[in-house]
JSON list of C-alpha atoms in Angstrom, two decimals:
[
{"chain": "F", "resi": 147, "resn": "SER", "atom": "CA", "xyz": [26.44, 3.67, 1.37]},
{"chain": "F", "resi": 148, "resn": "GLN", "atom": "CA", "xyz": [23.83, 3.42, -1.37]},
{"chain": "F", "resi": 149, "resn": "GLU", "atom": "CA", "xyz": [25.55, 0.07, -3.01]},
{"chain": "F", "resi": 150, "resn": "LEU", "atom": "CA", "xyz": [24.33, 1.86, -6.39]},
{"chain": "F", "resi": 151, "resn": "GLU", "atom": "CA", "xyz": [24.53, 5.25, -7.23]},
{"chain": "F", "resi": 152, "resn": "GLN", "atom": "CA", "xyz": [22.79, 7.19, -9.53]},
{"chain": "F", "resi": 153, "resn": "SER", "atom": "CA", "xyz": [23.35, 10.86, -10.71]},
{"chain": "F", "resi": 154, "resn": "PRO", "atom": "CA", "xyz": [22.39, 13.01, -10.92]},
{"chain": "F", "resi": 155, "resn": "GLN", "atom": "CA", "xyz": [19.18, 12.94, -7.89]},
{"chain": "F", "resi": 156, "resn": "SER", "atom": "CA", "xyz": [17.79, 15.76, -9.96]},
{"chain": "F", "resi": 157, "resn": "LEU", "atom": "CA", "xyz": [17.74, 17.28, -13.34]},
{"chain": "F", "resi": 158, "resn": "ILE", "atom": "CA", "xyz": [15.68, 20.22, -15.06]},
{"chain": "F", "resi": 159, "resn": "VAL", "atom": "CA", "xyz": [16.15, 20.40, -18.91]},
{"chain": "F", "resi": 160, "resn": "GLN", "atom": "CA", "xyz": [14.40, 22.36, -21.34]},
{"chain": "F", "resi": 161, "resn": "GLU", "atom": "CA", "xyz": [12.11, 20.80, -24.08]},
{"chain": "F", "resi": 162, "resn": "GLY", "atom": "CA", "xyz": [14.40, 18.83, -26.36]},
{"chain": "F", "resi": 163, "resn": "LYS", "atom": "CA", "xyz": [16.94, 18.57, -25.19]},
{"chain": "F", "resi": 164, "resn": "ASN", "atom": "CA", "xyz": [19.38, 15.88, -24.69]},
{"chain": "F", "resi": 165, "resn": "LEU", "atom": "CA", "xyz": [20.39, 14.02, -21.78]},
{"chain": "F", "resi": 166, "resn": "THR", "atom": "CA", "xyz": [22.12, 11.17, -19.27]},
{"chain": "F", "resi": 167, "resn": "ILE", "atom": "CA", "xyz": [21.13, 9.89, -16.27]},
{"chain": "F", "resi": 168, "resn": "ASN", "atom": "CA", "xyz": [24.30, 6.98, -14.38]},
{"chain": "F", "resi": 169, "resn": "CYS", "atom": "CA", "xyz": [23.75, 4.33, -12.19]},
{"chain": "F", "resi": 170, "resn": "THR", "atom": "CA", "xyz": [27.44, 2.90, -10.13]},
{"chain": "F", "resi": 171, "resn": "SER", "atom": "CA", "xyz": [28.67, 0.18, -8.53]},
{"chain": "F", "resi": 172, "resn": "SER", "atom": "CA", "xyz": [31.39, -1.24, -6.86]},
{"chain": "F", "resi": 173, "resn": "LYS", "atom": "CA", "xyz": [30.48, -4.42, -7.23]},
{"chain": "F", "resi": 174, "resn": "THR", "atom": "CA", "xyz": [29.53, -6.77, -11.13]},
{"chain": "F", "resi": 175, "resn": "LEU", "atom": "CA", "xyz": [25.53, -5.99, -11.50]},
{"chain": "F", "resi": 176, "resn": "TYR", "atom": "CA", "xyz": [24.58, -9.33, -12.70]},
{"chain": "F", "resi": 177, "resn": "GLY", "atom": "CA", "xyz": [21.58, -8.10, -14.35]},
{"chain": "F", "resi": 178, "resn": "LEU", "atom": "CA", "xyz": [20.77, -4.03, -14.79]},
{"chain": "F", "resi": 179, "resn": "TYR", "atom": "CA", "xyz": [17.02, -2.61, -14.60]},
{"chain": "F", "resi": 180, "resn": "TRP", "atom": "CA", "xyz": [15.63, 0.67, -15.95]},
{"chain": "F", "resi": 181, "resn": "TYR", "atom": "CA", "xyz": [12.57, 1.57, -14.57]},
{"chain": "F", "resi": 182, "resn": "LYS", "atom": "CA", "xyz": [10.08, 4.60, -14.54]},
{"chain": "F", "resi": 183, "resn": "GLN", "atom": "CA", "xyz": [8.08, 5.80, -12.36]},
{"chain": "F", "resi": 184, "resn": "LYS", "atom": "CA", "xyz": [5.51, 8.95, -12.20]},
{"chain": "F", "resi": 185, "resn": "TYR", "atom": "CA", "xyz": [4.87, 10.41, -9.73]},
{"chain": "F", "resi": 186, "resn": "GLY", "atom": "CA", "xyz": [2.97, 8.92, -6.51]},
{"chain": "F", "resi": 187, "resn": "GLU", "atom": "CA", "xyz": [2.48, 5.70, -9.47]},
{"chain": "F", "resi": 188, "resn": "GLY", "atom": "CA", "xyz": [3.70, 2.34, -9.60]},
{"chain": "F", "resi": 189, "resn": "LEU", "atom": "CA", "xyz": [7.00, 1.53, -11.96]},
{"chain": "F", "resi": 190, "resn": "ILE", "atom": "CA", "xyz": [6.97, 0.92, -15.33]},
{"chain": "F", "resi": 191, "resn": "PHE", "atom": "CA", "xyz": [9.83, -1.50, -17.48]},
{"chain": "F", "resi": 192, "resn": "LEU", "atom": "CA", "xyz": [12.19, 0.32, -19.66]},
{"chain": "F", "resi": 193, "resn": "MET", "atom": "CA", "xyz": [14.95, -2.20, -20.38]},
{"chain": "F", "resi": 194, "resn": "MET", "atom": "CA", "xyz": [17.35, -4.54, -19.03]},
{"chain": "F", "resi": 195, "resn": "LEU", "atom": "CA", "xyz": [20.90, -5.05, -19.91]},
{"chain": "F", "resi": 196, "resn": "GLN", "atom": "CA", "xyz": [23.20, -8.32, -19.13]},
{"chain": "F", "resi": 197, "resn": "LYS", "atom": "CA", "xyz": [25.91, -7.90, -21.21]},
{"chain": "F", "resi": 198, "resn": "GLY", "atom": "CA", "xyz": [29.04, -5.94, -20.56]},
{"chain": "F", "resi": 199, "resn": "GLY", "atom": "CA", "xyz": [29.00, -3.93, -23.30]},
{"chain": "F", "resi": 200, "resn": "GLU", "atom": "CA", "xyz": [25.03, -4.23, -24.18]},
{"chain": "F", "resi": 201, "resn": "GLU", "atom": "CA", "xyz": [23.32, -1.61, -25.58]},
{"chain": "F", "resi": 202, "resn": "LYS", "atom": "CA", "xyz": [18.87, -0.94, -25.82]},
{"chain": "F", "resi": 203, "resn": "SER", "atom": "CA", "xyz": [16.85, 1.37, -26.84]},
{"chain": "F", "resi": 204, "resn": "HIS", "atom": "CA", "xyz": [13.65, 2.22, -27.21]},
{"chain": "F", "resi": 205, "resn": "GLU", "atom": "CA", "xyz": [12.74, 5.29, -28.64]},
{"chain": "F", "resi": 206, "resn": "LYS", "atom": "CA", "xyz": [14.23, 8.07, -27.36]},
{"chain": "F", "resi": 207, "resn": "ILE", "atom": "CA", "xyz": [15.72, 6.14, -24.56]},
{"chain": "F", "resi": 208, "resn": "THR", "atom": "CA", "xyz": [18.80, 4.22, -24.75]},
{"chain": "F", "resi": 209, "resn": "ALA", "atom": "CA", "xyz": [20.83, 2.46, -21.97]},
{"chain": "F", "resi": 210, "resn": "LYS", "atom": "CA", "xyz": [24.40, 0.63, -22.06]},
{"chain": "F", "resi": 211, "resn": "LEU", "atom": "CA", "xyz": [25.96, -1.28, -19.36]},
{"chain": "F", "resi": 212, "resn": "ASP", "atom": "CA", "xyz": [29.55, -0.74, -19.26]},
{"chain": "F", "resi": 213, "resn": "GLU", "atom": "CA", "xyz": [31.93, -3.69, -20.16]},
{"chain": "F", "resi": 214, "resn": "LYS", "atom": "CA", "xyz": [33.03, -3.91, -16.62]},
{"chain": "F", "resi": 215, "resn": "LYS", "atom": "CA", "xyz": [28.91, -4.31, -15.62]},
{"chain": "F", "resi": 216, "resn": "GLN", "atom": "CA", "xyz": [29.44, -1.70, -13.34]},
{"chain": "F", "resi": 217, "resn": "GLN", "atom": "CA", "xyz": [28.72, 1.08, -14.48]},
{"chain": "F", "resi": 218, "resn": "SER", "atom": "CA", "xyz": [25.30, 1.66, -16.38]},
{"chain": "F", "resi": 219, "resn": "SER", "atom": "CA", "xyz": [24.07, 4.94, -18.33]},
{"chain": "F", "resi": 220, "resn": "LEU", "atom": "CA", "xyz": [20.42, 5.86, -19.50]},
{"chain": "F", "resi": 221, "resn": "HIS", "atom": "CA", "xyz": [20.13, 8.92, -22.77]},
{"chain": "F", "resi": 222, "resn": "ILE", "atom": "CA", "xyz": [17.06, 10.05, -23.32]},
{"chain": "F", "resi": 223, "resn": "THR", "atom": "CA", "xyz": [17.10, 12.05, -26.78]},
{"chain": "F", "resi": 224, "resn": "ALA", "atom": "CA", "xyz": [15.00, 15.10, -27.36]},
{"chain": "F", "resi": 225, "resn": "SER", "atom": "CA", "xyz": [13.75, 14.73, -24.07]},
{"chain": "F", "resi": 226, "resn": "GLN", "atom": "CA", "xyz": [9.88, 15.76, -24.23]},
{"chain": "F", "resi": 227, "resn": "PRO", "atom": "CA", "xyz": [7.51, 16.82, -21.29]},
{"chain": "F", "resi": 228, "resn": "SER", "atom": "CA", "xyz": [6.21, 13.11, -21.69]},
{"chain": "F", "resi": 229, "resn": "HIS", "atom": "CA", "xyz": [10.08, 11.54, -20.23]},
{"chain": "F", "resi": 230, "resn": "ALA", "atom": "CA", "xyz": [9.39, 13.41, -16.60]},
{"chain": "F", "resi": 231, "resn": "GLY", "atom": "CA", "xyz": [9.71, 11.53, -13.65]},
{"chain": "F", "resi": 232, "resn": "ILE", "atom": "CA", "xyz": [11.97, 9.63, -11.03]},
{"chain": "F", "resi": 233, "resn": "TYR", "atom": "CA", "xyz": [14.25, 7.04, -12.85]},
{"chain": "F", "resi": 234, "resn": "LEU", "atom": "CA", "xyz": [15.74, 4.48, -10.78]},
{"chain": "F", "resi": 235, "resn": "CYS", "atom": "CA", "xyz": [17.92, 1.63, -11.76]},
{"chain": "F", "resi": 236, "resn": "GLY", "atom": "CA", "xyz": [18.30, -1.23, -10.25]},
{"chain": "F", "resi": 237, "resn": "ALA", "atom": "CA", "xyz": [20.83, -3.94, -10.34]},
{"chain": "F", "resi": 238, "resn": "ASP", "atom": "CA", "xyz": [21.39, -7.62, -8.87]},
{"chain": "F", "resi": 239, "resn": "LEU", "atom": "CA", "xyz": [23.82, -8.43, -7.23]},
{"chain": "F", "resi": 240, "resn": "HIS", "atom": "CA", "xyz": [24.53, -12.20, -6.29]},
{"chain": "F", "resi": 241, "resn": "THR", "atom": "CA", "xyz": [24.63, -13.39, -2.65]},
{"chain": "F", "resi": 242, "resn": "GLY", "atom": "CA", "xyz": [23.78, -16.75, -3.03]},
{"chain": "F", "resi": 243, "resn": "GLY", "atom": "CA", "xyz": [21.02, -15.91, -4.66]},
{"chain": "F", "resi": 244, "resn": "PHE", "atom": "CA", "xyz": [19.96, -12.75, -6.94]},
{"chain": "F", "resi": 245, "resn": "LYS", "atom": "CA", "xyz": [18.53, -10.44, -4.33]},
{"chain": "F", "resi": 246, "resn": "THR", "atom": "CA", "xyz": [17.49, -6.99, -6.80]},
{"chain": "F", "resi": 247, "resn": "ILE", "atom": "CA", "xyz": [18.77, -2.62, -4.93]},
{"chain": "F", "resi": 248, "resn": "PHE", "atom": "CA", "xyz": [18.17, 0.03, -6.07]},
{"chain": "F", "resi": 249, "resn": "GLY", "atom": "CA", "xyz": [19.01, 3.48, -7.13]},
{"chain": "F", "resi": 250, "resn": "ALA", "atom": "CA", "xyz": [17.78, 6.73, -4.65]},
{"chain": "F", "resi": 251, "resn": "GLY", "atom": "CA", "xyz": [16.10, 7.94, -8.27]},
{"chain": "F", "resi": 252, "resn": "THR", "atom": "CA", "xyz": [16.83, 10.95, -10.67]},
{"chain": "F", "resi": 253, "resn": "ARG", "atom": "CA", "xyz": [13.84, 12.32, -10.47]},
{"chain": "F", "resi": 254, "resn": "LEU", "atom": "CA", "xyz": [13.65, 14.74, -14.20]},
{"chain": "F", "resi": 255, "resn": "PHE", "atom": "CA", "xyz": [11.63, 17.65, -14.90]},
{"chain": "F", "resi": 256, "resn": "VAL", "atom": "CA", "xyz": [11.27, 18.94, -18.77]},
{"chain": "F", "resi": 257, "resn": "LYS", "atom": "CA", "xyz": [10.35, 22.34, -19.26]},
{"chain": "F", "resi": 258, "resn": "ALA", "atom": "CA", "xyz": [8.49, 22.93, -22.13]},
{"chain": "J", "resi": 33, "resn": "ASN", "atom": "CA", "xyz": [-3.40, -9.23, -20.49]},
{"chain": "J", "resi": 34, "resn": "ALA", "atom": "CA", "xyz": [-3.47, -7.60, -16.87]},
{"chain": "J", "resi": 35, "resn": "GLY", "atom": "CA", "xyz": [-0.54, -7.00, -15.03]},
{"chain": "J", "resi": 36, "resn": "VAL", "atom": "CA", "xyz": [0.89, -7.04, -11.41]},
{"chain": "J", "resi": 37, "resn": "MET", "atom": "CA", "xyz": [-2.53, -5.23, -9.29]},
{"chain": "J", "resi": 38, "resn": "GLN", "atom": "CA", "xyz": [-2.07, -3.77, -5.25]},
{"chain": "J", "resi": 39, "resn": "ASN", "atom": "CA", "xyz": [-4.65, -2.97, -2.84]},
{"chain": "J", "resi": 40, "resn": "PRO", "atom": "CA", "xyz": [-5.42, -1.17, -1.27]},
{"chain": "J", "resi": 41, "resn": "ARG", "atom": "CA", "xyz": [-4.06, 1.27, -3.59]},
{"chain": "J", "resi": 42, "resn": "HIS", "atom": "CA", "xyz": [-3.91, 4.08, -0.75]},
{"chain": "J", "resi": 43, "resn": "LEU", "atom": "CA", "xyz": [-4.43, 2.81, 3.23]},
{"chain": "J", "resi": 44, "resn": "VAL", "atom": "CA", "xyz": [-4.98, 5.08, 6.29]},
{"chain": "J", "resi": 45, "resn": "ARG", "atom": "CA", "xyz": [-4.55, 3.06, 9.08]},
{"chain": "J", "resi": 46, "resn": "ARG", "atom": "CA", "xyz": [-4.22, 4.49, 13.05]},
{"chain": "J", "resi": 47, "resn": "ARG", "atom": "CA", "xyz": [-0.95, 3.80, 15.74]},
{"chain": "J", "resi": 48, "resn": "GLY", "atom": "CA", "xyz": [-1.68, -0.12, 16.51]},
{"chain": "J", "resi": 49, "resn": "GLN", "atom": "CA", "xyz": [-4.10, -1.22, 13.42]},
{"chain": "J", "resi": 50, "resn": "GLU", "atom": "CA", "xyz": [-3.06, -3.46, 11.30]},
{"chain": "J", "resi": 51, "resn": "ALA", "atom": "CA", "xyz": [-2.15, -3.31, 7.59]},
{"chain": "J", "resi": 52, "resn": "ARG", "atom": "CA", "xyz": [-3.00, -6.13, 4.54]},
{"chain": "J", "resi": 53, "resn": "LEU", "atom": "CA", "xyz": [-2.30, -5.16, 1.72]},
{"chain": "J", "resi": 54, "resn": "ARG", "atom": "CA", "xyz": [-2.38, -7.90, -1.30]},
{"chain": "J", "resi": 55, "resn": "CYS", "atom": "CA", "xyz": [-1.04, -8.42, -4.95]},
{"chain": "J", "resi": 56, "resn": "SER", "atom": "CA", "xyz": [-1.97, -10.71, -7.27]},
{"chain": "J", "resi": 57, "resn": "PRO", "atom": "CA", "xyz": [0.88, -11.00, -9.70]},
{"chain": "J", "resi": 58, "resn": "MET", "atom": "CA", "xyz": [0.97, -10.98, -13.42]},
{"chain": "J", "resi": 59, "resn": "LYS", "atom": "CA", "xyz": [-0.60, -14.18, -14.86]},
{"chain": "J", "resi": 60, "resn": "GLY", "atom": "CA", "xyz": [1.44, -17.24, -15.18]},
{"chain": "J", "resi": 61, "resn": "HIS", "atom": "CA", "xyz": [4.14, -15.76, -12.84]},
{"chain": "J", "resi": 62, "resn": "SER", "atom": "CA", "xyz": [4.61, -17.08, -9.61]},
{"chain": "J", "resi": 63, "resn": "HIS", "atom": "CA", "xyz": [7.66, -15.82, -8.05]},
{"chain": "J", "resi": 64, "resn": "VAL", "atom": "CA", "xyz": [6.77, -12.65, -6.16]},
{"chain": "J", "resi": 65, "resn": "TYR", "atom": "CA", "xyz": [8.69, -10.04, -4.11]},
{"chain": "J", "resi": 66, "resn": "TRP", "atom": "CA", "xyz": [7.95, -6.67, -1.89]},
{"chain": "J", "resi": 67, "resn": "TYR", "atom": "CA", "xyz": [9.18, -3.23, -1.85]},
{"chain": "J", "resi": 68, "resn": "ARG", "atom": "CA", "xyz": [9.21, -0.49, 0.72]},
{"chain": "J", "resi": 69, "resn": "GLN", "atom": "CA", "xyz": [10.04, 3.10, -0.84]},
{"chain": "J", "resi": 70, "resn": "LEU", "atom": "CA", "xyz": [10.41, 5.68, 1.76]},
{"chain": "J", "resi": 71, "resn": "PRO", "atom": "CA", "xyz": [10.18, 8.97, 0.89]},
{"chain": "J", "resi": 72, "resn": "GLU", "atom": "CA", "xyz": [12.23, 10.63, -1.21]},
{"chain": "J", "resi": 73, "resn": "GLU", "atom": "CA", "xyz": [14.58, 7.02, -1.48]},
{"chain": "J", "resi": 74, "resn": "GLY", "atom": "CA", "xyz": [14.65, 4.66, -3.41]},
{"chain": "J", "resi": 75, "resn": "LEU", "atom": "CA", "xyz": [12.75, 1.03, -2.77]},
{"chain": "J", "resi": 76, "resn": "LYS", "atom": "CA", "xyz": [14.12, -1.70, -0.41]},
{"chain": "J", "resi": 77, "resn": "PHE", "atom": "CA", "xyz": [13.80, -5.25, -0.57]},
{"chain": "J", "resi": 78, "resn": "MET", "atom": "CA", "xyz": [11.49, -6.77, 2.02]},
{"chain": "J", "resi": 79, "resn": "VAL", "atom": "CA", "xyz": [10.30, -10.72, 0.98]},
{"chain": "J", "resi": 80, "resn": "TYR", "atom": "CA", "xyz": [10.66, -12.99, -2.40]},
{"chain": "J", "resi": 81, "resn": "LEU", "atom": "CA", "xyz": [7.88, -15.59, -1.96]},
{"chain": "J", "resi": 82, "resn": "GLN", "atom": "CA", "xyz": [7.42, -18.50, -4.20]},
{"chain": "J", "resi": 83, "resn": "LYS", "atom": "CA", "xyz": [3.80, -20.28, -3.76]},
{"chain": "J", "resi": 84, "resn": "GLU", "atom": "CA", "xyz": [3.47, -21.59, -0.47]},
{"chain": "J", "resi": 85, "resn": "ASN", "atom": "CA", "xyz": [6.98, -20.10, 0.65]},
{"chain": "J", "resi": 86, "resn": "ILE", "atom": "CA", "xyz": [9.18, -18.19, 1.64]},
{"chain": "J", "resi": 87, "resn": "ILE", "atom": "CA", "xyz": [12.35, -17.75, -0.27]},
{"chain": "J", "resi": 88, "resn": "ASP", "atom": "CA", "xyz": [13.94, -14.34, 0.71]},
{"chain": "J", "resi": 89, "resn": "GLU", "atom": "CA", "xyz": [13.08, -13.00, 4.02]},
{"chain": "J", "resi": 90, "resn": "SER", "atom": "CA", "xyz": [16.45, -10.81, 4.81]},
{"chain": "J", "resi": 91, "resn": "GLY", "atom": "CA", "xyz": [14.54, -6.71, 4.08]},
{"chain": "J", "resi": 92, "resn": "MET", "atom": "CA", "xyz": [11.97, -8.01, 6.85]},
{"chain": "J", "resi": 93, "resn": "PRO", "atom": "CA", "xyz": [11.81, -6.22, 9.78]},
{"chain": "J", "resi": 94, "resn": "LYS", "atom": "CA", "xyz": [11.97, -9.01, 12.74]},
{"chain": "J", "resi": 95, "resn": "GLU", "atom": "CA", "xyz": [8.78, -7.77, 14.33]},
{"chain": "J", "resi": 96, "resn": "ARG", "atom": "CA", "xyz": [5.41, -6.88, 12.85]},
{"chain": "J", "resi": 97, "resn": "PHE", "atom": "CA", "xyz": [6.36, -7.40, 9.49]},
{"chain": "J", "resi": 98, "resn": "SER", "atom": "CA", "xyz": [4.49, -11.46, 8.20]},
{"chain": "J", "resi": 99, "resn": "ALA", "atom": "CA", "xyz": [4.31, -12.11, 4.79]},
{"chain": "J", "resi": 100, "resn": "GLU", "atom": "CA", "xyz": [2.79, -14.83, 2.98]},
{"chain": "J", "resi": 101, "resn": "PHE", "atom": "CA", "xyz": [1.53, -16.84, -0.88]},
{"chain": "J", "resi": 102, "resn": "PRO", "atom": "CA", "xyz": [-0.81, -19.26, -0.60]},
{"chain": "J", "resi": 103, "resn": "LYS", "atom": "CA", "xyz": [-1.65, -21.92, -3.42]},
{"chain": "J", "resi": 104, "resn": "GLU", "atom": "CA", "xyz": [-4.86, -20.00, -4.22]},
{"chain": "J", "resi": 105, "resn": "GLY", "atom": "CA", "xyz": [-5.13, -16.55, -3.98]},
{"chain": "J", "resi": 106, "resn": "PRO", "atom": "CA", "xyz": [-3.16, -13.00, -3.36]},
{"chain": "J", "resi": 107, "resn": "SER", "atom": "CA", "xyz": [0.04, -12.86, -1.89]},
{"chain": "J", "resi": 108, "resn": "ILE", "atom": "CA", "xyz": [-0.53, -11.12, 1.65]},
{"chain": "J", "resi": 109, "resn": "LEU", "atom": "CA", "xyz": [1.78, -8.38, 3.39]},
{"chain": "J", "resi": 110, "resn": "ARG", "atom": "CA", "xyz": [1.07, -7.96, 6.92]},
{"chain": "J", "resi": 111, "resn": "ILE", "atom": "CA", "xyz": [2.17, -4.84, 9.15]},
{"chain": "J", "resi": 112, "resn": "GLN", "atom": "CA", "xyz": [0.61, -5.37, 12.81]},
{"chain": "J", "resi": 113, "resn": "GLN", "atom": "CA", "xyz": [0.07, -2.71, 15.28]},
{"chain": "J", "resi": 114, "resn": "VAL", "atom": "CA", "xyz": [1.76, -0.34, 13.11]},
{"chain": "J", "resi": 115, "resn": "VAL", "atom": "CA", "xyz": [3.56, 3.26, 13.84]},
{"chain": "J", "resi": 116, "resn": "ARG", "atom": "CA", "xyz": [4.42, 6.21, 12.03]},
{"chain": "J", "resi": 117, "resn": "GLY", "atom": "CA", "xyz": [7.81, 5.16, 10.78]},
{"chain": "J", "resi": 118, "resn": "ASP", "atom": "CA", "xyz": [5.64, 2.37, 8.50]},
{"chain": "J", "resi": 119, "resn": "SER", "atom": "CA", "xyz": [4.26, 5.60, 6.82]},
{"chain": "J", "resi": 120, "resn": "ALA", "atom": "CA", "xyz": [5.67, 4.77, 3.02]},
{"chain": "J", "resi": 121, "resn": "ALA", "atom": "CA", "xyz": [4.68, 3.00, -0.61]},
{"chain": "J", "resi": 122, "resn": "TYR", "atom": "CA", "xyz": [4.37, -0.59, -0.59]},
{"chain": "J", "resi": 123, "resn": "PHE", "atom": "CA", "xyz": [5.61, -1.87, -4.19]},
{"chain": "J", "resi": 124, "resn": "CYS", "atom": "CA", "xyz": [5.07, -5.78, -5.36]},
{"chain": "J", "resi": 125, "resn": "ALA", "atom": "CA", "xyz": [6.84, -7.69, -8.03]},
{"chain": "J", "resi": 126, "resn": "SER", "atom": "CA", "xyz": [6.62, -10.60, -9.98]},
{"chain": "J", "resi": 127, "resn": "SER", "atom": "CA", "xyz": [8.76, -12.57, -12.14]},
{"chain": "J", "resi": 128, "resn": "LEU", "atom": "CA", "xyz": [8.25, -15.32, -14.90]},
{"chain": "J", "resi": 129, "resn": "PHE", "atom": "CA", "xyz": [10.87, -17.60, -13.19]},
{"chain": "J", "resi": 130, "resn": "GLU", "atom": "CA", "xyz": [13.16, -18.27, -10.81]},
{"chain": "J", "resi": 131, "resn": "ARG", "atom": "CA", "xyz": [15.91, -15.66, -9.90]},
{"chain": "J", "resi": 132, "resn": "GLN", "atom": "CA", "xyz": [17.78, -17.16, -7.22]},
{"chain": "J", "resi": 133, "resn": "VAL", "atom": "CA", "xyz": [19.74, -18.53, -10.50]},
{"chain": "J", "resi": 134, "resn": "LEU", "atom": "CA", "xyz": [19.62, -16.05, -13.33]},
{"chain": "J", "resi": 135, "resn": "THR", "atom": "CA", "xyz": [17.84, -12.34, -14.04]},
{"chain": "J", "resi": 136, "resn": "TYR", "atom": "CA", "xyz": [14.65, -12.30, -14.79]},
{"chain": "J", "resi": 137, "resn": "GLU", "atom": "CA", "xyz": [12.68, -8.73, -15.22]},
{"chain": "J", "resi": 138, "resn": "GLN", "atom": "CA", "xyz": [10.20, -8.21, -12.67]},
{"chain": "J", "resi": 139, "resn": "TYR", "atom": "CA", "xyz": [7.23, -6.51, -13.49]},
{"chain": "J", "resi": 140, "resn": "PHE", "atom": "CA", "xyz": [5.72, -4.02, -10.84]},
{"chain": "J", "resi": 141, "resn": "GLY", "atom": "CA", "xyz": [2.25, -3.47, -9.41]},
{"chain": "J", "resi": 142, "resn": "PRO", "atom": "CA", "xyz": [1.11, 0.21, -8.81]},
{"chain": "J", "resi": 143, "resn": "GLY", "atom": "CA", "xyz": [2.12, 0.18, -5.43]},
{"chain": "J", "resi": 144, "resn": "THR", "atom": "CA", "xyz": [0.14, 1.11, -1.54]},
{"chain": "J", "resi": 145, "resn": "ARG", "atom": "CA", "xyz": [0.71, 3.93, -0.07]},
{"chain": "J", "resi": 146, "resn": "LEU", "atom": "CA", "xyz": [0.00, 3.32, 3.28]},
{"chain": "J", "resi": 147, "resn": "THR", "atom": "CA", "xyz": [-0.20, 6.91, 5.68]},
{"chain": "J", "resi": 148, "resn": "VAL", "atom": "CA", "xyz": [-0.18, 6.13, 9.65]},
{"chain": "J", "resi": 149, "resn": "THR", "atom": "CA", "xyz": [-1.07, 8.16, 11.43]}
]
C-alpha cells in the first residue's frame, strides 16, 4: 500500500472552476513537496511545506500542511488549461536519514 | 542558470543490452538522487549519491543496477542486461544541501525515458 495517498487519482474540471487535491500519510511528514509534471516531461517544483499549519501560495495555487503534519492539500483557484498536468506530492520520512516518497499523482484535465 | 540536465532524453535498448543514463546536477549541487517512474505510477526512490559516495541505495534492485557520481563529470545510472520490465522514466534530482539531517527541496531533471524492446 502507498505510504502517501493522493486523491483524487484524476480530475476533470471546467476552466474557471476551483479544485483541491489531497495528500495523506499515516506518518509524520518532515517535508512536504508539491510538483507538477506535464505529460511525458520532468517535474516542476511548486512548493515546499515544513511546519504544521503552514500555508504557501504562488499565483493561483495554494498549498497547506495540517497541524499534525500528516495531510496536505493543494488548491487551485480559477483553473486554466495551463494548469493541466500531473500533480505529485512528495514527502520526507525520517528513517535514519530523510527519504522522499511520492504519491501516485493526480491527473488534472481542464476543459476549455 | 542551467537546471538539472539528463541525457539522453529517450533511450531504446534491446533486451540484454546495457543502458547508461547521465545526470548533471544544478550548478553548486553535490547531492544527486535517482528515481524511477513506471507507467501510471508515482516516483520510486532508487539511490542517493554525493560526490564519490553512495549514501543510500536502498531502492536499487540488487542485480544489474549500479550508480556512481564521480569527482568530475555527471552521475551515471547503469543498467546491465536490460529486460522489458526496466522500461520506465528515470529521473534525477539534485539538492544543494545534504538531506540526511534537514529537508531541502530537490530539483528534478526532465528524465530519461528508457524503452526496452
